[in-house]
Amino acid sequence: MLNTQISKLTTRPAGEQCWQLIQEGATVIDVRSPQEFAGGHLPQAINVPLDTLDTWLHKLENRQQVFVLYCGAGIRAQKGCDILMANGLESVINGGALKDLLSCQPKQ
């Protein structure tokens, strides 16, 4: 279970907070196209393009997990967050742009 408490976050948290959630086991979703994903992505991410999010959502078994979504600029990620929250998911975070997440990635 994640240590971080989240309840219906609709604003973008700081990148460091996103990384904390990712390190604690959040599901990371890249909502960009498969071509964009192939060009580079977070190693923890799964690719669920925005236009397929509805289909993916209906197959989702664990709706209690935390989701961090990102894209190229943050706009598609916000749309994805809106879709997930409209379908009853509560722990959904807009991680913004891939480049922003990469810029504040913790040192390993």
mmCIF file with all atom_site columns, C-alpha atoms in Angstrom:
data_model
loop_
_atom_site.group_PDB
_atom_site.id
_atom_site.type_symbol
_atom_site.label_atom_id
_atom_site.label_alt_id
_atom_site.label_comp_id
_atom_site.label_asym_id
_atom_site.label_entity_id
_atom_site.label_seq_id
_atom_site.pdbx_PDB_ins_code
_atom_site.Cartn_x
_atom_site.Cartn_y
_atom_site.Cartn_z
_atom_site.occupancy
_atom_site.B_iso_or_equiv
_atom_site.pdbx_formal_charge
_atom_site.auth_seq_id
_atom_site.auth_comp_id
_atom_site.auth_asym_id
_atom_site.auth_atom_id
_atom_site.pdbx_PDB_model_num
ATOM 1   C CA . MET A 1 1   ? 0.000   0.000  0.000   1.00 0.00 ? 1   MET A CA 1
ATOM 2   C CA . LEU A 1 2   ? 1.263   3.441  -0.772  1.00 0.00 ? 2   LEU A CA 1
ATOM 3   C CA . ASN A 1 3   ? 2.370   5.576  2.135   1.00 0.00 ? 3   ASN A CA 1
ATOM 4   C CA . THR A 1 4   ? 1.394   8.785  0.429   1.00 0.00 ? 4   THR A CA 1
ATOM 5   C CA . GLN A 1 5   ? -2.213  9.810  0.965   1.00 0.00 ? 5   GLN A CA 1
ATOM 6   C CA . ILE A 1 6   ? -3.968  10.972 -2.186  1.00 0.00 ? 6   ILE A CA 1
ATOM 7   C CA . SER A 1 7   ? -7.518  12.077 -2.586  1.00 0.00 ? 7   SER A CA 1
ATOM 8   C CA . LYS A 1 8   ? -8.808  13.321 -5.916  1.00 0.00 ? 8   LYS A CA 1
ATOM 9   C CA . LEU A 1 9   ? -5.790  15.387 -6.926  1.00 0.00 ? 9   LEU A CA 1
ATOM 10  C CA . THR A 1 10  ? -6.711  17.448 -9.946  1.00 0.00 ? 10  THR A CA 1
ATOM 11  C CA . THR A 1 11  ? -3.713  19.763 -10.082 1.00 0.00 ? 11  THR A CA 1
ATOM 12  C CA . ARG A 1 12  ? -0.251  18.745 -11.133 1.00 0.00 ? 12  ARG A CA 1
ATOM 13  C CA . PRO A 1 13  ? 1.982   18.025 -8.140  1.00 0.00 ? 13  PRO A CA 1
ATOM 14  C CA . ALA A 1 14  ? 5.652   18.896 -8.211  1.00 0.00 ? 14  ALA A CA 1
ATOM 15  C CA . GLY A 1 15  ? 7.817   16.446 -10.114 1.00 0.00 ? 15  GLY A CA 1
ATOM 16  C CA . GLU A 1 16  ? 9.459   15.290 -6.907  1.00 0.00 ? 16  GLU A CA 1
ATOM 17  C CA . GLN A 1 17  ? 6.068   14.282 -5.545  1.00 0.00 ? 17  GLN A CA 1
ATOM 18  C CA . CYS A 1 18  ? 5.328   12.325 -8.727  1.00 0.00 ? 18  CYS A CA 1
ATOM 19  C CA . TRP A 1 19  ? 8.618   10.495 -8.360  1.00 0.00 ? 19  TRP A CA 1
ATOM 20  C CA . GLN A 1 20  ? 7.827   9.649  -4.755  1.00 0.00 ? 20  GLN A CA 1
ATOM 21  C CA . LEU A 1 21  ? 4.538   8.104  -5.898  1.00 0.00 ? 21  LEU A CA 1
ATOM 22  C CA . ILE A 1 22  ? 6.286   6.229  -8.692  1.00 0.00 ? 22  ILE A CA 1
ATOM 23  C CA . GLN A 1 23  ? 8.884   4.868  -6.287  1.00 0.00 ? 23  GLN A CA 1
ATOM 24  C CA . GLU A 1 24  ? 6.072   3.760  -3.972  1.00 0.00 ? 24  GLU A CA 1
ATOM 25  C CA . GLY A 1 25  ? 4.450   1.725  -6.734  1.00 0.00 ? 25  GLY A CA 1
ATOM 26  C CA . ALA A 1 26  ? 2.127   4.022  -8.670  1.00 0.00 ? 26  ALA A CA 1
ATOM 27  C CA . THR A 1 27  ? 1.132   2.813  -12.114 1.00 0.00 ? 27  THR A CA 1
ATOM 28  C CA . VAL A 1 28  ? 2.765   5.104  -14.671 1.00 0.00 ? 28  VAL A CA 1
ATOM 29  C CA . ILE A 1 29  ? 0.833   5.659  -17.889 1.00 0.00 ? 29  ILE A CA 1
ATOM 30  C CA . ASP A 1 30  ? 2.268   7.334  -20.972 1.00 0.00 ? 30  ASP A CA 1
ATOM 31  C CA . VAL A 1 31  ? -0.753  8.545  -22.954 1.00 0.00 ? 31  VAL A CA 1
ATOM 32  C CA . ARG A 1 32  ? 1.251   9.480  -26.048 1.00 0.00 ? 32  ARG A CA 1
ATOM 33  C CA . SER A 1 33  ? 1.081   7.593  -29.340 1.00 0.00 ? 33  SER A CA 1
ATOM 34  C CA . PRO A 1 34  ? 3.001   4.330  -29.774 1.00 0.00 ? 34  PRO A CA 1
ATOM 35  C CA . GLN A 1 35  ? 5.422   6.172  -32.075 1.00 0.00 ? 35  GLN A CA 1
ATOM 36  C CA . GLU A 1 36  ? 6.142   8.812  -29.408 1.00 0.00 ? 36  GLU A CA 1
ATOM 37  C CA . PHE A 1 37  ? 6.486   6.105  -26.762 1.00 0.00 ? 37  PHE A CA 1
ATOM 38  C CA . ALA A 1 38  ? 8.988   4.214  -28.948 1.00 0.00 ? 38  ALA A CA 1
ATOM 39  C CA . GLY A 1 39  ? 11.054  7.412  -29.152 1.00 0.00 ? 39  GLY A CA 1
ATOM 40  C CA . GLY A 1 40  ? 11.651  7.376  -25.404 1.00 0.00 ? 40  GLY A CA 1
ATOM 41  C CA . HIS A 1 41  ? 9.689   6.856  -22.217 1.00 0.00 ? 41  HIS A CA 1
ATOM 42  C CA . LEU A 1 42  ? 10.037  6.234  -18.511 1.00 0.00 ? 42  LEU A CA 1
ATOM 43  C CA . PRO A 1 43  ? 11.092  2.623  -17.906 1.00 0.00 ? 43  PRO A CA 1
ATOM 44  C CA . GLN A 1 44  ? 8.218   2.203  -15.416 1.00 0.00 ? 44  GLN A CA 1
ATOM 45  C CA . ALA A 1 45  ? 5.598   3.359  -17.931 1.00 0.00 ? 45  ALA A CA 1
ATOM 46  C CA . ILE A 1 46  ? 3.022   1.459  -19.879 1.00 0.00 ? 46  ILE A CA 1
ATOM 47  C CA . ASN A 1 47  ? 1.777   2.950  -23.129 1.00 0.00 ? 47  ASN A CA 1
ATOM 48  C CA . VAL A 1 48  ? -1.955  3.576  -23.201 1.00 0.00 ? 48  VAL A CA 1
ATOM 49  C CA . PRO A 1 49  ? -2.580  6.165  -25.927 1.00 0.00 ? 49  PRO A CA 1
ATOM 50  C CA . LEU A 1 50  ? -5.241  8.682  -24.988 1.00 0.00 ? 50  LEU A CA 1
ATOM 51  C CA . ASP A 1 51  ? -7.603  7.465  -27.719 1.00 0.00 ? 51  ASP A CA 1
ATOM 52  C CA . THR A 1 52  ? -7.509  3.909  -26.270 1.00 0.00 ? 52  THR A CA 1
ATOM 53  C CA . LEU A 1 53  ? -7.814  4.854  -22.598 1.00 0.00 ? 53  LEU A CA 1
ATOM 54  C CA . ASP A 1 54  ? -11.541 4.057  -22.432 1.00 0.00 ? 54  ASP A CA 1
ATOM 55  C CA . THR A 1 55  ? -10.987 0.508  -23.730 1.00 0.00 ? 55  THR A CA 1
ATOM 56  C CA . TRP A 1 56  ? -8.049  -0.036 -21.357 1.00 0.00 ? 56  TRP A CA 1
ATOM 57  C CA . LEU A 1 57  ? -10.083 1.296  -18.441 1.00 0.00 ? 57  LEU A CA 1
ATOM 58  C CA . HIS A 1 58  ? -12.831 -1.284 -18.921 1.00 0.00 ? 58  HIS A CA 1
ATOM 59  C CA . LYS A 1 59  ? -10.249 -4.077 -18.606 1.00 0.00 ? 59  LYS A CA 1
ATOM 60  C CA . LEU A 1 60  ? -8.710  -2.594 -15.456 1.00 0.00 ? 60  LEU A CA 1
ATOM 61  C CA . GLU A 1 61  ? -9.098  -4.849 -12.444 1.00 0.00 ? 61  GLU A CA 1
ATOM 62  C CA . ASN A 1 62  ? -7.525  -2.808 -9.628  1.00 0.00 ? 62  ASN A CA 1
ATOM 63  C CA . ARG A 1 63  ? -9.160  0.606  -9.537  1.00 0.00 ? 63  ARG A CA 1
ATOM 64  C CA . GLN A 1 64  ? -7.741  1.429  -6.101  1.00 0.00 ? 64  GLN A CA 1
ATOM 65  C CA . GLN A 1 65  ? -4.174  1.966  -7.251  1.00 0.00 ? 65  GLN A CA 1
ATOM 66  C CA . VAL A 1 66  ? -2.470  5.303  -7.828  1.00 0.00 ? 66  VAL A CA 1
ATOM 67  C CA . PHE A 1 67  ? -1.972  6.409  -11.426 1.00 0.00 ? 67  PHE A CA 1
ATOM 68  C CA . VAL A 1 68  ? 0.556   8.961  -12.703 1.00 0.00 ? 68  VAL A CA 1
ATOM 69  C CA . LEU A 1 69  ? -0.091  10.003 -16.295 1.00 0.00 ? 69  LEU A CA 1
ATOM 70  C CA . TYR A 1 70  ? 2.268   11.920 -18.547 1.00 0.00 ? 70  TYR A CA 1
ATOM 71  C CA . CYS A 1 71  ? 2.586   12.940 -22.191 1.00 0.00 ? 71  CYS A CA 1
ATOM 72  C CA . GLY A 1 72  ? 4.564   15.390 -24.290 1.00 0.00 ? 72  GLY A CA 1
ATOM 73  C CA . ALA A 1 73  ? 3.324   18.625 -22.747 1.00 0.00 ? 73  ALA A CA 1
ATOM 74  C CA . GLY A 1 74  ? 0.803   17.710 -20.038 1.00 0.00 ? 74  GLY A CA 1
ATOM 75  C CA . ILE A 1 75  ? -2.377  18.435 -21.984 1.00 0.00 ? 75  ILE A CA 1
ATOM 76  C CA . ARG A 1 76  ? -3.164  14.855 -23.028 1.00 0.00 ? 76  ARG A CA 1
ATOM 77  C CA . ALA A 1 77  ? -2.189  13.679 -19.550 1.00 0.00 ? 77  ALA A CA 1
ATOM 78  C CA . GLN A 1 78  ? -4.790  16.037 -18.074 1.00 0.00 ? 78  GLN A CA 1
ATOM 79  C CA . LYS A 1 79  ? -7.414  14.775 -20.510 1.00 0.00 ? 79  LYS A CA 1
ATOM 80  C CA . GLY A 1 80  ? -6.496  11.221 -19.482 1.00 0.00 ? 80  GLY A CA 1
ATOM 81  C CA . CYS A 1 81  ? -6.818  12.146 -15.806 1.00 0.00 ? 81  CYS A CA 1
ATOM 82  C CA . ASP A 1 82  ? -10.245 13.621 -16.509 1.00 0.00 ? 82  ASP A CA 1
ATOM 83  C CA . ILE A 1 83  ? -11.350 10.400 -18.231 1.00 0.00 ? 83  ILE A CA 1
ATOM 84  C CA . LEU A 1 84  ? -10.132 8.186  -15.387 1.00 0.00 ? 84  LEU A CA 1
ATOM 85  C CA . MET A 1 85  ? -11.694 10.368 -12.698 1.00 0.00 ? 85  MET A CA 1
ATOM 86  C CA . ALA A 1 86  ? -14.998 10.572 -14.610 1.00 0.00 ? 86  ALA A CA 1
ATOM 87  C CA . ASN A 1 87  ? -15.012 6.761  -14.461 1.00 0.00 ? 87  ASN A CA 1
ATOM 88  C CA . GLY A 1 88  ? -14.612 6.621  -10.701 1.00 0.00 ? 88  GLY A CA 1
ATOM 89  C CA . LEU A 1 89  ? -10.847 6.420  -10.222 1.00 0.00 ? 89  LEU A CA 1
ATOM 90  C CA . GLU A 1 90  ? -9.782  8.717  -7.416  1.00 0.00 ? 90  GLU A CA 1
ATOM 91  C CA . SER A 1 91  ? -5.985  8.551  -7.191  1.00 0.00 ? 91  SER A CA 1
ATOM 92  C CA . VAL A 1 92  ? -5.067  10.021 -10.548 1.00 0.00 ? 92  VAL A CA 1
ATOM 93  C CA . ILE A 1 93  ? -2.207  12.474 -10.990 1.00 0.00 ? 93  ILE A CA 1
ATOM 94  C CA . ASN A 1 94  ? -1.154  14.515 -14.004 1.00 0.00 ? 94  ASN A CA 1
ATOM 95  C CA . GLY A 1 95  ? 2.613   14.083 -14.104 1.00 0.00 ? 95  GLY A CA 1
ATOM 96  C CA . GLY A 1 96  ? 2.849   16.612 -16.927 1.00 0.00 ? 96  GLY A CA 1
ATOM 97  C CA . ALA A 1 97  ? 5.469   16.389 -19.649 1.00 0.00 ? 97  ALA A CA 1
ATOM 98  C CA . LEU A 1 98  ? 7.998   13.597 -19.965 1.00 0.00 ? 98  LEU A CA 1
ATOM 99  C CA . LYS A 1 99  ? 10.863  16.114 -20.147 1.00 0.00 ? 99  LYS A CA 1
ATOM 100 C CA . ASP A 1 100 ? 9.762   17.708 -16.882 1.00 0.00 ? 100 ASP A CA 1
ATOM 101 C CA . LEU A 1 101 ? 9.594   14.354 -15.110 1.00 0.00 ? 101 LEU A CA 1
ATOM 102 C CA . LEU A 1 102 ? 13.010  13.410 -16.451 1.00 0.00 ? 102 LEU A CA 1
ATOM 103 C CA . SER A 1 103 ? 14.485  16.717 -15.281 1.00 0.00 ? 103 SER A CA 1
ATOM 104 C CA . CYS A 1 104 ? 13.641  16.005 -11.650 1.00 0.00 ? 104 CYS A CA 1
ATOM 105 C CA . GLN A 1 105 ? 14.200  12.242 -11.648 1.00 0.00 ? 105 GLN A CA 1
ATOM 106 C CA . PRO A 1 106 ? 15.967  11.175 -8.450  1.00 0.00 ? 106 PRO A CA 1
ATOM 107 C CA . LYS A 1 107 ? 19.555  10.045 -8.768  1.00 0.00 ? 107 LYS A CA 1
ATOM 108 C CA . GLN A 1 108 ? 19.909  6.286  -8.519  1.00 0.00 ? 108 GLN A CA 1
#
